[in-house]
JSON list of C-alpha atoms in Angstrom, two decimals:
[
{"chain": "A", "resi": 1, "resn": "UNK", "atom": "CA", "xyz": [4.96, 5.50, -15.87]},
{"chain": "A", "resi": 2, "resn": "UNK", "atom": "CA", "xyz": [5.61, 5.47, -12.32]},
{"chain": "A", "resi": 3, "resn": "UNK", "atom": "CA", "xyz": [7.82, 2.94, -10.70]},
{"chain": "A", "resi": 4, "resn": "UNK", "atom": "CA", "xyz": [9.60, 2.38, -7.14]},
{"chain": "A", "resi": 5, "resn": "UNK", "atom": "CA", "xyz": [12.20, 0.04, -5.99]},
{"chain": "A", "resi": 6, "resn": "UNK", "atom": "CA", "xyz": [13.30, -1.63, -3.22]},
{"chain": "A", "resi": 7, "resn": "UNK", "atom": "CA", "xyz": [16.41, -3.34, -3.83]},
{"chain": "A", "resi": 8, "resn": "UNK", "atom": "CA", "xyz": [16.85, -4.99, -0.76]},
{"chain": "A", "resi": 9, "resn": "UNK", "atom": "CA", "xyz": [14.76, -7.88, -0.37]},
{"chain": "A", "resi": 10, "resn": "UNK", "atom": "CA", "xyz": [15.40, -8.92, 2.76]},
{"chain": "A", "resi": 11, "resn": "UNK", "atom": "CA", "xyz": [18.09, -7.66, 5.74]},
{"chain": "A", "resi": 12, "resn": "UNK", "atom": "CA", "xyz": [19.07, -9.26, 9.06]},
{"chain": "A", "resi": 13, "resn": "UNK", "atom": "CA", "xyz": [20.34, -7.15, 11.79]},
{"chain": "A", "resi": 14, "resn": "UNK", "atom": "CA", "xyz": [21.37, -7.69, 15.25]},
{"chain": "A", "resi": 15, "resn": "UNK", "atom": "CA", "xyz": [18.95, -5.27, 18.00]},
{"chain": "A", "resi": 16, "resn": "UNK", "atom": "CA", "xyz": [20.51, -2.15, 19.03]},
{"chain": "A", "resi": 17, "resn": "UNK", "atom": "CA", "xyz": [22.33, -1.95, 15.21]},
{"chain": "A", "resi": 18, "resn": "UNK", "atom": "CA", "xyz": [21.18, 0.73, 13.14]},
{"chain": "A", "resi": 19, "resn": "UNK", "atom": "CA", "xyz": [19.83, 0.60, 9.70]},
{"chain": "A", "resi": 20, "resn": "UNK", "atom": "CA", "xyz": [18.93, 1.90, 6.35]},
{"chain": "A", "resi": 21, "resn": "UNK", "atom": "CA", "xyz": [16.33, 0.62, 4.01]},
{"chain": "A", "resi": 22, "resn": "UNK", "atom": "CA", "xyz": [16.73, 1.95, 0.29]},
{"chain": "A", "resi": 23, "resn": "UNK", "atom": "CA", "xyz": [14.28, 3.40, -2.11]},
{"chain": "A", "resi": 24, "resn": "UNK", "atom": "CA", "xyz": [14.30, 4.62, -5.82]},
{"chain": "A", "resi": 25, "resn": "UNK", "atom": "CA", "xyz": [11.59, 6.05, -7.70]},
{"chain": "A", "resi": 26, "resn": "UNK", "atom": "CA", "xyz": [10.58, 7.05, -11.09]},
{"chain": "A", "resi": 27, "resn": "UNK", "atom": "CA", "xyz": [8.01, 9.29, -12.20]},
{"chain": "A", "resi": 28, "resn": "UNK", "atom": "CA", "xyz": [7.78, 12.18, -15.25]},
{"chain": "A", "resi": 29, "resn": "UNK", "atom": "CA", "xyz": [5.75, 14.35, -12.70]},
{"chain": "A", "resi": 30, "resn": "UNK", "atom": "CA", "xyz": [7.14, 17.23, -10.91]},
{"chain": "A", "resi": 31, "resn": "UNK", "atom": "CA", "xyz": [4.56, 16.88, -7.74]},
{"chain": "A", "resi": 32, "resn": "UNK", "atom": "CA", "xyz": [4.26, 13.59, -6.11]},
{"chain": "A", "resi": 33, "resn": "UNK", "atom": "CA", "xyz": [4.41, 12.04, -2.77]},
{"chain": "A", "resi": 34, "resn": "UNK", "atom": "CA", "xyz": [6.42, 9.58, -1.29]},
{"chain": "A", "resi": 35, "resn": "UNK", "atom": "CA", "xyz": [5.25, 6.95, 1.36]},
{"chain": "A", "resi": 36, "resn": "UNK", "atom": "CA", "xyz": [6.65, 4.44, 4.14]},
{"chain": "A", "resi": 37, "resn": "UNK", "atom": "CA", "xyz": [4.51, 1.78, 5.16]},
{"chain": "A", "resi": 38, "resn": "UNK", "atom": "CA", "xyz": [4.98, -0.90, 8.22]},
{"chain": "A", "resi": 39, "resn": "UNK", "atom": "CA", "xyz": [3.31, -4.50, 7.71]},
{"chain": "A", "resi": 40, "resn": "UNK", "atom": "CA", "xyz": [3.99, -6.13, 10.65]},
{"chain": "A", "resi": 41, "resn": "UNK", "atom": "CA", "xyz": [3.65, -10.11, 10.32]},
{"chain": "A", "resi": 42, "resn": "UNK", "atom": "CA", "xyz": [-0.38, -9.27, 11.73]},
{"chain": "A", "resi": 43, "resn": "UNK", "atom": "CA", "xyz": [-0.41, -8.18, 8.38]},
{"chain": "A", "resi": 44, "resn": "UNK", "atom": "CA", "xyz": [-2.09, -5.05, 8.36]},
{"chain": "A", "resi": 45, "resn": "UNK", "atom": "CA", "xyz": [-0.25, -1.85, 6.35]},
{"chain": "A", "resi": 46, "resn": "UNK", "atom": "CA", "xyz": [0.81, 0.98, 9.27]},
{"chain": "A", "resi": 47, "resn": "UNK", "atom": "CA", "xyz": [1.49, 4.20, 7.74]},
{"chain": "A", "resi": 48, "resn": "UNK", "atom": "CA", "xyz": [4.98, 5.89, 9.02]},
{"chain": "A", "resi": 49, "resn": "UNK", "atom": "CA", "xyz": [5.29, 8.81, 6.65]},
{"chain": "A", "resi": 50, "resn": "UNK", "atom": "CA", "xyz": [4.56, 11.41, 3.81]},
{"chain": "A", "resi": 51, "resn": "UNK", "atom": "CA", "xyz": [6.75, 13.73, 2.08]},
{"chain": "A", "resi": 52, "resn": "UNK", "atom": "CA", "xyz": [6.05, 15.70, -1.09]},
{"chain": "A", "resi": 53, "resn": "UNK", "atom": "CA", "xyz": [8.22, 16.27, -3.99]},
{"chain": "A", "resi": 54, "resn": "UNK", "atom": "CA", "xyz": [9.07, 19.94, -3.25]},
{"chain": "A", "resi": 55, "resn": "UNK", "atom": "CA", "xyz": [10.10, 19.50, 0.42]},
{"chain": "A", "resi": 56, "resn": "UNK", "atom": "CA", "xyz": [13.64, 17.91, 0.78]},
{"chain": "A", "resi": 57, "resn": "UNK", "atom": "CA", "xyz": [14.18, 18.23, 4.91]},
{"chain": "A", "resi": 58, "resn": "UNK", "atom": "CA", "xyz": [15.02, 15.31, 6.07]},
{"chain": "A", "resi": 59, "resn": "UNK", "atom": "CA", "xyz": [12.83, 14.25, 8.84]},
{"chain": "A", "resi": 60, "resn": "UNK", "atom": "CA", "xyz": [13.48, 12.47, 12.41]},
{"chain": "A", "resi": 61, "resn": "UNK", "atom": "CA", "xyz": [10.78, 10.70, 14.79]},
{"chain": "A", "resi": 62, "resn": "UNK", "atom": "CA", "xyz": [12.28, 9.19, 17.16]},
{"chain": "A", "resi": 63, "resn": "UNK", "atom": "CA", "xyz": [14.20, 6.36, 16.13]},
{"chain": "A", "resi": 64, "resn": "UNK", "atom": "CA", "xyz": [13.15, 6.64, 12.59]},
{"chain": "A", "resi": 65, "resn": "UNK", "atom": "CA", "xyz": [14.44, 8.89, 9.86]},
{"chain": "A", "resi": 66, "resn": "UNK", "atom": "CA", "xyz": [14.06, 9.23, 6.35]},
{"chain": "A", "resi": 67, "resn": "UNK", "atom": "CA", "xyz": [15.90, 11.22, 3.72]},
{"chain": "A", "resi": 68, "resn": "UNK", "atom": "CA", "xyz": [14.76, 12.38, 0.63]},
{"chain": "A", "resi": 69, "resn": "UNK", "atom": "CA", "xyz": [17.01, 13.67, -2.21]},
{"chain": "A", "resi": 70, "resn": "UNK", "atom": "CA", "xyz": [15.61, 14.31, -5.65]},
{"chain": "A", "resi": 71, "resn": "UNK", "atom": "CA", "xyz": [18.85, 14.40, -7.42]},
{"chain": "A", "resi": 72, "resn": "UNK", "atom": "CA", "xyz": [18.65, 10.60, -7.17]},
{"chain": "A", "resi": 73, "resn": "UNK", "atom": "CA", "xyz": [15.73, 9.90, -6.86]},
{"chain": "A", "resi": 74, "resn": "UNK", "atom": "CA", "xyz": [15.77, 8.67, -3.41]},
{"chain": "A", "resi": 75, "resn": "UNK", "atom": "CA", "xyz": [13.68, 8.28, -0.34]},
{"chain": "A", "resi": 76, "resn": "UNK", "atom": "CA", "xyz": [15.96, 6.24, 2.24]},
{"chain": "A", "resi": 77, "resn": "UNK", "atom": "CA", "xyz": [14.56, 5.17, 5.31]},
{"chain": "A", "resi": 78, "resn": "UNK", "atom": "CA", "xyz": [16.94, 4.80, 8.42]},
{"chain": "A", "resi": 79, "resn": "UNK", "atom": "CA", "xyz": [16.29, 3.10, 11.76]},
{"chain": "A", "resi": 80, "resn": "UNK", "atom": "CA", "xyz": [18.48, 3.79, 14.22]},
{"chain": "A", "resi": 81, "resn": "UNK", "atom": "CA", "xyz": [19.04, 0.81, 17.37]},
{"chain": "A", "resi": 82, "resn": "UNK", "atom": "CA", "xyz": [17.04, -1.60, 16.06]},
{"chain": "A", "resi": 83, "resn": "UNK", "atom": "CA", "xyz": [14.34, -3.12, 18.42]},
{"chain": "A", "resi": 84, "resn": "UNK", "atom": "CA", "xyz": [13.06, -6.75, 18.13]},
{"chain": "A", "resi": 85, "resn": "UNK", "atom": "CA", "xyz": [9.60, -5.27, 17.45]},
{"chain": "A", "resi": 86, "resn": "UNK", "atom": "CA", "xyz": [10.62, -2.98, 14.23]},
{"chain": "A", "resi": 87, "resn": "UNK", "atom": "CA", "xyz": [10.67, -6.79, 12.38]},
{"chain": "A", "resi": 88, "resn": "UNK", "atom": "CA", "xyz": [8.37, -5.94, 9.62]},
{"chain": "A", "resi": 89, "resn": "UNK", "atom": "CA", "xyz": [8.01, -6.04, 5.79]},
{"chain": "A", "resi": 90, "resn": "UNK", "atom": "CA", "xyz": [8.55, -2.17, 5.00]},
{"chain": "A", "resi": 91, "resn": "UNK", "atom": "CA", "xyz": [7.15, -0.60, 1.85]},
{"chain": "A", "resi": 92, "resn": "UNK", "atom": "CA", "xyz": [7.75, 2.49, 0.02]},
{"chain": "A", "resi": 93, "resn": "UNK", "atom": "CA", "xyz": [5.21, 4.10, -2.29]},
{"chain": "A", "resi": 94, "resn": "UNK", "atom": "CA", "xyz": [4.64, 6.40, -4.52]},
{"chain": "A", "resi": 95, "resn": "UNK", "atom": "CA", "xyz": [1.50, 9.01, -5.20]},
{"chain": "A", "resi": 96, "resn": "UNK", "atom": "CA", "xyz": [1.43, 10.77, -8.56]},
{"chain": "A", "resi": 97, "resn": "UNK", "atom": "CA", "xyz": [-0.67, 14.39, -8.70]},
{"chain": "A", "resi": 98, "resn": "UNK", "atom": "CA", "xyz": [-2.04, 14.11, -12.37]},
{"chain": "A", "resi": 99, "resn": "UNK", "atom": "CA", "xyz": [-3.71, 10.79, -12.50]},
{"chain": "A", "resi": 100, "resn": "UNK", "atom": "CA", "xyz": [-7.24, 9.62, -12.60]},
{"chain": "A", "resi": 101, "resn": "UNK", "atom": "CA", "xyz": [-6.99, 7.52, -9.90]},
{"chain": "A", "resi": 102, "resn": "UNK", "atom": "CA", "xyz": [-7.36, 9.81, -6.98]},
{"chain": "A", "resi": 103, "resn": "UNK", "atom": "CA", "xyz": [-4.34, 9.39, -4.73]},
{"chain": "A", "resi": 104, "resn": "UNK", "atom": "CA", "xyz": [-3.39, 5.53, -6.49]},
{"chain": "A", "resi": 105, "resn": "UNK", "atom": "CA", "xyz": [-0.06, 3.98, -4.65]},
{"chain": "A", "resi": 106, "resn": "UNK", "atom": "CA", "xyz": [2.26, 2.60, -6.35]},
{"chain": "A", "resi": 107, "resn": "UNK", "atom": "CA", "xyz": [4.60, 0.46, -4.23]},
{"chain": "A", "resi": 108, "resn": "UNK", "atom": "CA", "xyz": [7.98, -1.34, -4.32]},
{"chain": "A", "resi": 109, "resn": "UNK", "atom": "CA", "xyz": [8.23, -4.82, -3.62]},
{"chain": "A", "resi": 110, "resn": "UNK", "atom": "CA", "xyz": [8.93, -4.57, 0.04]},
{"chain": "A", "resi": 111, "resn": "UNK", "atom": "CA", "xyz": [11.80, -4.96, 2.18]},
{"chain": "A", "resi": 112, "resn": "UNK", "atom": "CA", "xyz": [11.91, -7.75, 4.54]},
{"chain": "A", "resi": 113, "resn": "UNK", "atom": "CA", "xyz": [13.62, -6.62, 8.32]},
{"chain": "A", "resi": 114, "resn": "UNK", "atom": "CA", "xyz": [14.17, -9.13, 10.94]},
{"chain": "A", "resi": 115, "resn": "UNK", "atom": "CA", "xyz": [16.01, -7.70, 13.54]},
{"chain": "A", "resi": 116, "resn": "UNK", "atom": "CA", "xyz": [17.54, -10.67, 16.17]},
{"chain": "A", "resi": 117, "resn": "UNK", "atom": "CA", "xyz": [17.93, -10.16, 19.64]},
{"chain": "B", "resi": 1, "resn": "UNK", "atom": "CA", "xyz": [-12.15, 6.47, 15.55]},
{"chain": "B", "resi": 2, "resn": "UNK", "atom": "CA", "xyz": [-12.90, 3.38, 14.00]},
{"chain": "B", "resi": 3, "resn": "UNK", "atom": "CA", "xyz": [-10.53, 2.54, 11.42]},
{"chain": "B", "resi": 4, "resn": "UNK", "atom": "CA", "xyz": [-10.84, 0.44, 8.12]},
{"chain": "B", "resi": 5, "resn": "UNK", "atom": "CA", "xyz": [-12.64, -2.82, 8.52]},
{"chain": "B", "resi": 6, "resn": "UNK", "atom": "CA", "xyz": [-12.83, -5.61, 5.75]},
{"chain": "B", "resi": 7, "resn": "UNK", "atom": "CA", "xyz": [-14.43, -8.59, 6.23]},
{"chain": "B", "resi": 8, "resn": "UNK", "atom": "CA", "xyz": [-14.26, -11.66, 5.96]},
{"chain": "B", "resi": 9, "resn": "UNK", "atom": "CA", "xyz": [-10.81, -11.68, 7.41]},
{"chain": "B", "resi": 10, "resn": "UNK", "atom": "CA", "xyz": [-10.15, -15.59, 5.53]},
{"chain": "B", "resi": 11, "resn": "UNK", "atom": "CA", "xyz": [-12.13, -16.81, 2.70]},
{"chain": "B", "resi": 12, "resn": "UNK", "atom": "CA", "xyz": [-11.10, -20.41, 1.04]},
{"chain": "B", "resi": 13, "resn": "UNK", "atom": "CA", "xyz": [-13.11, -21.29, -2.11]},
{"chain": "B", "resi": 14, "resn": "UNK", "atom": "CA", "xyz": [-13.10, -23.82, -4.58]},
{"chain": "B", "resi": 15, "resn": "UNK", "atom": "CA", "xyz": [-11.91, -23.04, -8.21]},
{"chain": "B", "resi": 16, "resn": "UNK", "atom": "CA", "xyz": [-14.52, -21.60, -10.09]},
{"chain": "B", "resi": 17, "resn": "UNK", "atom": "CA", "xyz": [-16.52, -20.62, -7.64]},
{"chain": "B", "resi": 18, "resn": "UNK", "atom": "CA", "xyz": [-17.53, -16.35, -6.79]},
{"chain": "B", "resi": 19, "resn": "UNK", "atom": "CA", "xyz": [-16.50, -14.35, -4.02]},
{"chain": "B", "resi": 20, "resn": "UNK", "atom": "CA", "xyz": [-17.68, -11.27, -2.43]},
{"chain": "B", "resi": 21, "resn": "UNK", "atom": "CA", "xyz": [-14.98, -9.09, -0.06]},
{"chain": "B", "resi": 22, "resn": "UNK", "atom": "CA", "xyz": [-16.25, -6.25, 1.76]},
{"chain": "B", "resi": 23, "resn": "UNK", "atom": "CA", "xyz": [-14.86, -3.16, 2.68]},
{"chain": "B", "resi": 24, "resn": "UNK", "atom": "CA", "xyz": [-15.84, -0.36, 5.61]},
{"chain": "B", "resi": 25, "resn": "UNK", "atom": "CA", "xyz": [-13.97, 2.94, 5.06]},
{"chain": "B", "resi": 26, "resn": "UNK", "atom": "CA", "xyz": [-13.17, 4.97, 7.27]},
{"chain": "B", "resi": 27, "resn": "UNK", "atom": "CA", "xyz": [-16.26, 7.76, 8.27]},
{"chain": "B", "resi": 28, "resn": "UNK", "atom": "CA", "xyz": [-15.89, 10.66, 5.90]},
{"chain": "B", "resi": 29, "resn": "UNK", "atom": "CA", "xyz": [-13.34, 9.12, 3.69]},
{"chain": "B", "resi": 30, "resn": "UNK", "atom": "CA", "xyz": [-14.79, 9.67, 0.19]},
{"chain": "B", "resi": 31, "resn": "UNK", "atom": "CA", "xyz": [-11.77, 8.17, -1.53]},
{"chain": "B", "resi": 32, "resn": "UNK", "atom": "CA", "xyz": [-11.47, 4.26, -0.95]},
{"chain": "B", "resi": 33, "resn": "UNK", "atom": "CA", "xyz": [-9.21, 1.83, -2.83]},
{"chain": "B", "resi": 34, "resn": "UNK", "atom": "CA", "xyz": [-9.37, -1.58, -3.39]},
{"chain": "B", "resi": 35, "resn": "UNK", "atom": "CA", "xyz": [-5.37, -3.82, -3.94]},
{"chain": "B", "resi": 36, "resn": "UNK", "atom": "CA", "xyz": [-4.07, -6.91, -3.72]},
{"chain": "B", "resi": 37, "resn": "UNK", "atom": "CA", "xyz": [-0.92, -8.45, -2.66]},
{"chain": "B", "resi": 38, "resn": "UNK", "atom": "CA", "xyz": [0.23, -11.54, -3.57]},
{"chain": "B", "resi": 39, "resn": "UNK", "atom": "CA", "xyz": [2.52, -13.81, -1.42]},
{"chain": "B", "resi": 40, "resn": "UNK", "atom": "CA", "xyz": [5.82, -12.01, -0.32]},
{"chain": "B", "resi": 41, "resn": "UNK", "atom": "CA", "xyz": [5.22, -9.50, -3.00]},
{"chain": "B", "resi": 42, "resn": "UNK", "atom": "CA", "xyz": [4.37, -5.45, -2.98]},
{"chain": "B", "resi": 43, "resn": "UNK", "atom": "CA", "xyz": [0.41, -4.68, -3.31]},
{"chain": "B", "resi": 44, "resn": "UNK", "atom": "CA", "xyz": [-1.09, -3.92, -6.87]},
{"chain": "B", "resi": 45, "resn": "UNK", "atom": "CA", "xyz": [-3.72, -1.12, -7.24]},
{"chain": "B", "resi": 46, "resn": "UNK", "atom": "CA", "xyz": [-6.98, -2.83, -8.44]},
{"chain": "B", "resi": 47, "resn": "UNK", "atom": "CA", "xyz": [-9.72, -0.17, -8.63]},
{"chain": "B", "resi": 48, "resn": "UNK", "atom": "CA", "xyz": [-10.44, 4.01, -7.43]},
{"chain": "B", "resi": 49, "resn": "UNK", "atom": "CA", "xyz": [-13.84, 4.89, -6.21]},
{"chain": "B", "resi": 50, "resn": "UNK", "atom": "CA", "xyz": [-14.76, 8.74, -5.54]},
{"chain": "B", "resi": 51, "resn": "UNK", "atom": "CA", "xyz": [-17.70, 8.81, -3.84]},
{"chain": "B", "resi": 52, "resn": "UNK", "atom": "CA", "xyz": [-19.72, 5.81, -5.42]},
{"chain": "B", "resi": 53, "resn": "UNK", "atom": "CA", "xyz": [-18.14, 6.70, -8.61]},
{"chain": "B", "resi": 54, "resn": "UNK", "atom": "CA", "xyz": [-14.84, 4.56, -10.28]},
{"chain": "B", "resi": 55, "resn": "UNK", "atom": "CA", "xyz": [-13.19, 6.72, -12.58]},
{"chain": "B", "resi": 56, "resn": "UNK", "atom": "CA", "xyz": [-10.09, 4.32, -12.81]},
{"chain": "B", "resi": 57, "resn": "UNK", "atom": "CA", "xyz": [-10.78, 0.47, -13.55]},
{"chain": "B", "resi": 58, "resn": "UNK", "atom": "CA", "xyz": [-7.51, -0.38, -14.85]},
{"chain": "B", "resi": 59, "resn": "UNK", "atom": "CA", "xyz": [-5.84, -2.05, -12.55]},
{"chain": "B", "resi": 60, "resn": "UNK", "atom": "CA", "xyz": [-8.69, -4.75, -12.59]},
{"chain": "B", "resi": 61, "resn": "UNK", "atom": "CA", "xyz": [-6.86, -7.97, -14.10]},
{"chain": "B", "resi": 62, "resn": "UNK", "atom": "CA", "xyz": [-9.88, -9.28, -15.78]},
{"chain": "B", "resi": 63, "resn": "UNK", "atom": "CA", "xyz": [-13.83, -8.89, -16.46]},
{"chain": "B", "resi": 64, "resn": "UNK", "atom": "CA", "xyz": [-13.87, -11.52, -13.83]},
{"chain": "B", "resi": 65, "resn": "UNK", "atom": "CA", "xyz": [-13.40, -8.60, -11.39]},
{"chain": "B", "resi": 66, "resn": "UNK", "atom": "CA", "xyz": [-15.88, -5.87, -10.39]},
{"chain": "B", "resi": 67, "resn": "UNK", "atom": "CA", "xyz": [-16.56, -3.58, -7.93]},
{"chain": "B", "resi": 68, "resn": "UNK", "atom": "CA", "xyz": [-19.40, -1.36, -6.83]},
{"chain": "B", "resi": 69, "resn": "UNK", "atom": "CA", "xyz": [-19.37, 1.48, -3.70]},
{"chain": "B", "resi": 70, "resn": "UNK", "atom": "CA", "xyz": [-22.59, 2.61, -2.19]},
{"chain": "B", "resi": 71, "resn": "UNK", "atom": "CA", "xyz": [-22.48, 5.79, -1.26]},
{"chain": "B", "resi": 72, "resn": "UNK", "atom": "CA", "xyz": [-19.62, 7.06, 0.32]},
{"chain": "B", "resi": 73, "resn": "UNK", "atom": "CA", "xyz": [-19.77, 4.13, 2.17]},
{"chain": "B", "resi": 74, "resn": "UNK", "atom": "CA", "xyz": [-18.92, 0.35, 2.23]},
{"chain": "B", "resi": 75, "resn": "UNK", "atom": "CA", "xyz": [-17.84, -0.78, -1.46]},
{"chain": "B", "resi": 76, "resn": "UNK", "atom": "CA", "xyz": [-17.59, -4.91, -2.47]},
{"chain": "B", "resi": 77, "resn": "UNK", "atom": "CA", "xyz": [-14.84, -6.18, -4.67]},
{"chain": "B", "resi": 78, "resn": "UNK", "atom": "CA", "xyz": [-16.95, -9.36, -6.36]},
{"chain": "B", "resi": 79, "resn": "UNK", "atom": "CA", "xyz": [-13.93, -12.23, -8.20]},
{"chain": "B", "resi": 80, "resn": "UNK", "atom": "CA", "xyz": [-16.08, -14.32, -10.15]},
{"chain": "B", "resi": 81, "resn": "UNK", "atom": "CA", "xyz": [-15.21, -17.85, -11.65]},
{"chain": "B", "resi": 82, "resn": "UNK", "atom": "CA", "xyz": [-12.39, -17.63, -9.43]},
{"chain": "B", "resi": 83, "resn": "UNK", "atom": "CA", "xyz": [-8.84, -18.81, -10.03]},
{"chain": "B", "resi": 84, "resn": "UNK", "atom": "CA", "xyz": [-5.88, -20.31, -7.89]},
{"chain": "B", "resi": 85, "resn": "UNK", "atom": "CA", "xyz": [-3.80, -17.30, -9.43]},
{"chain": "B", "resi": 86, "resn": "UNK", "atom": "CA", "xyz": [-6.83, -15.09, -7.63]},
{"chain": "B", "resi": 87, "resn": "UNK", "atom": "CA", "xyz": [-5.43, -16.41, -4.18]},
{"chain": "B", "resi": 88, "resn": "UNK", "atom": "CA", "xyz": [-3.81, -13.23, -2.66]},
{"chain": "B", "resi": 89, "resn": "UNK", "atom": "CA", "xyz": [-4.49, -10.87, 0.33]},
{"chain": "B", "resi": 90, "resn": "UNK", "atom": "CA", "xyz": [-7.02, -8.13, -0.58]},
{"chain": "B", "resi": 91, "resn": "UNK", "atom": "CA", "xyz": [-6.11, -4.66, 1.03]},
{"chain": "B", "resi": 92, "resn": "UNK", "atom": "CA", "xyz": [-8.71, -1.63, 0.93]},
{"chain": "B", "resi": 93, "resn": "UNK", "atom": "CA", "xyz": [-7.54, 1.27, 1.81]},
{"chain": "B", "resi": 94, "resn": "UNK", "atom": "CA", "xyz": [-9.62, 5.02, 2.60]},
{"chain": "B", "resi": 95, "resn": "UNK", "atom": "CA", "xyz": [-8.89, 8.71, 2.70]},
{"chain": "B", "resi": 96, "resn": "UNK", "atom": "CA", "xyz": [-9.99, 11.92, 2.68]},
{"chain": "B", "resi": 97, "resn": "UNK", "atom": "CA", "xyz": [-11.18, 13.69, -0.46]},
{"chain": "B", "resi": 98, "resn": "UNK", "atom": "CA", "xyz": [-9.51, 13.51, -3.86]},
{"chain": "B", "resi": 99, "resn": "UNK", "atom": "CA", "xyz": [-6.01, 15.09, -3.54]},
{"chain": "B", "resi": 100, "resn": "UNK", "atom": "CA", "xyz": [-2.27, 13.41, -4.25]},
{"chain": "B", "resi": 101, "resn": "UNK", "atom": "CA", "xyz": [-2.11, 14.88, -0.51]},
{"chain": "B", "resi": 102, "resn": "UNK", "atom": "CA", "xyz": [-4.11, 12.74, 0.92]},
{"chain": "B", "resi": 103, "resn": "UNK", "atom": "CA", "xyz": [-2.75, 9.63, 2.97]},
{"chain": "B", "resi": 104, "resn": "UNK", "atom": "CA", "xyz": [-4.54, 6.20, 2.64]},
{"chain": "B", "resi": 105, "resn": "UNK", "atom": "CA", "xyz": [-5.64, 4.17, 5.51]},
{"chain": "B", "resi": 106, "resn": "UNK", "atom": "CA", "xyz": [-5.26, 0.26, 5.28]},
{"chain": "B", "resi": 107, "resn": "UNK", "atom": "CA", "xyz": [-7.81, -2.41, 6.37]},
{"chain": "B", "resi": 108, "resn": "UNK", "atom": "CA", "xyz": [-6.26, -5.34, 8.03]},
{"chain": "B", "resi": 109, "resn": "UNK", "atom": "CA", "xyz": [-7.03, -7.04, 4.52]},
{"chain": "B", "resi": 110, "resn": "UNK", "atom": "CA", "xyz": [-8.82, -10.48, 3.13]},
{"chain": "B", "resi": 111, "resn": "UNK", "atom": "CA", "xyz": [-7.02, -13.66, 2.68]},
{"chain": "B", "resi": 112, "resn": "UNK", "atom": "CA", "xyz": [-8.50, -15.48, 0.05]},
{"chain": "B", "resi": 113, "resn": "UNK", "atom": "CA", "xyz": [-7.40, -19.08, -1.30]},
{"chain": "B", "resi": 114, "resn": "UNK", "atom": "CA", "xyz": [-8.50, -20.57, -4.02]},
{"chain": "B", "resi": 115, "resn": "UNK", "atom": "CA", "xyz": [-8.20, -24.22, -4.13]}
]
């Protein structure tokens, strides 16, 4: 079965620092995808990014970067000079290819950011 | 375009009582998903529709849940005889045809209470 974890349930930064949210997934398929979500506290679910299971690039938009490395099961998410307005509950996820329920997510508990002027 | 709409956006309701939640996909989205997220946790899947078709009901936590899709279009999660442990935020969520490709969408979700 198909899990993901966020260990770190909340973090507190100071703007301007840079940082890293962790993620660990497990799953006995060999194609999958891997999500980041934003839920700001308007509480709606902004999607940052996808990655599949046979690309390991790491990837950079703007201040955001994520890197993915299947030898530990990892999709790390990295923000670099935090801004007041990244404050936000941040979720990874997790899409398995043979399931029956379409393109089901299965998410880790969250991370909670705030980031302090 | 017009993204995911659920309505209402609050619903408070008295133990026992039913409750309907609505959902708008996105136009064109044939896949639409229906989870919920309890307070400061990460959301649970509830229920797949394809088309107007649910081929996955296992994430439903009891016969007191059911949903139905018409079309490719709006779909209503029903909770009936409802439950304080049913209070949560509802999230539906759409995408594009069947495929582990395919990213889902998010409503801005339904806060129910049950008192």
């Amino acid at each position: 079965a198909q899990k993901v974890t966020q260990a770190q349930t909340e973090i507190s930064v100071v703007e301007k620092e840079d940082v890293t949210l962790d993620c660990v997934y497990e799953t006995r398929d060999t194609t999958y995808y891997l999500f980041w979500y934003k839920q700001p506290p308007s509480g709606e679910l902004v999607f940052l990014i996808r990655r599949n299971s046979f690309d390991e690039q790491n990837e950079i938009s703007g201040r955001y970067s994520w890197n993915f490395q299947k030898s530990t099961s990892s999709f790390n998410f990295t923000i670099t000079a935090s801004q007041v307005v990244d404050s936000a509950v941040y979720f990874c996820a997790l899409s398995e290819a043979e399931n029956n329920a379409g393109n089901m997510l299965t998410f880790g508990g969250g991370t909670r950011l705030m980031v302090k002027p | 375009g017009a993204g995911v709409s659920q309505s209402p956006s609050n619903k408070v309701t008295e133990k026992g009582k039913d409750v309907e939640l609505r959902c708008d996909p996105i136009s064109g989205h044939t896949a639409l998903y229906w989870y919920r997220q309890r307070l400061g946790q990460g959301l649970e899947f509830l229920i797949y529709f394809q088309g107007n078709s649910a081929p996955d009901k296992s994430g439903l936590p009891s016969d007191r849940f059911s949903a139905e899709r018409t079309g490719e279009s709006v779909s209503t999660l029903t909770i009936q005889r409802t439950q304080q442990e049913d209070s949560a935020v509802y999230l539906c969520a759409s995408s594009l045809p069947q495929g582990y490709t395919d990213t889902q969408y998010f409503g801005p979700g339904t806060r129910l209470t049950v008192l």
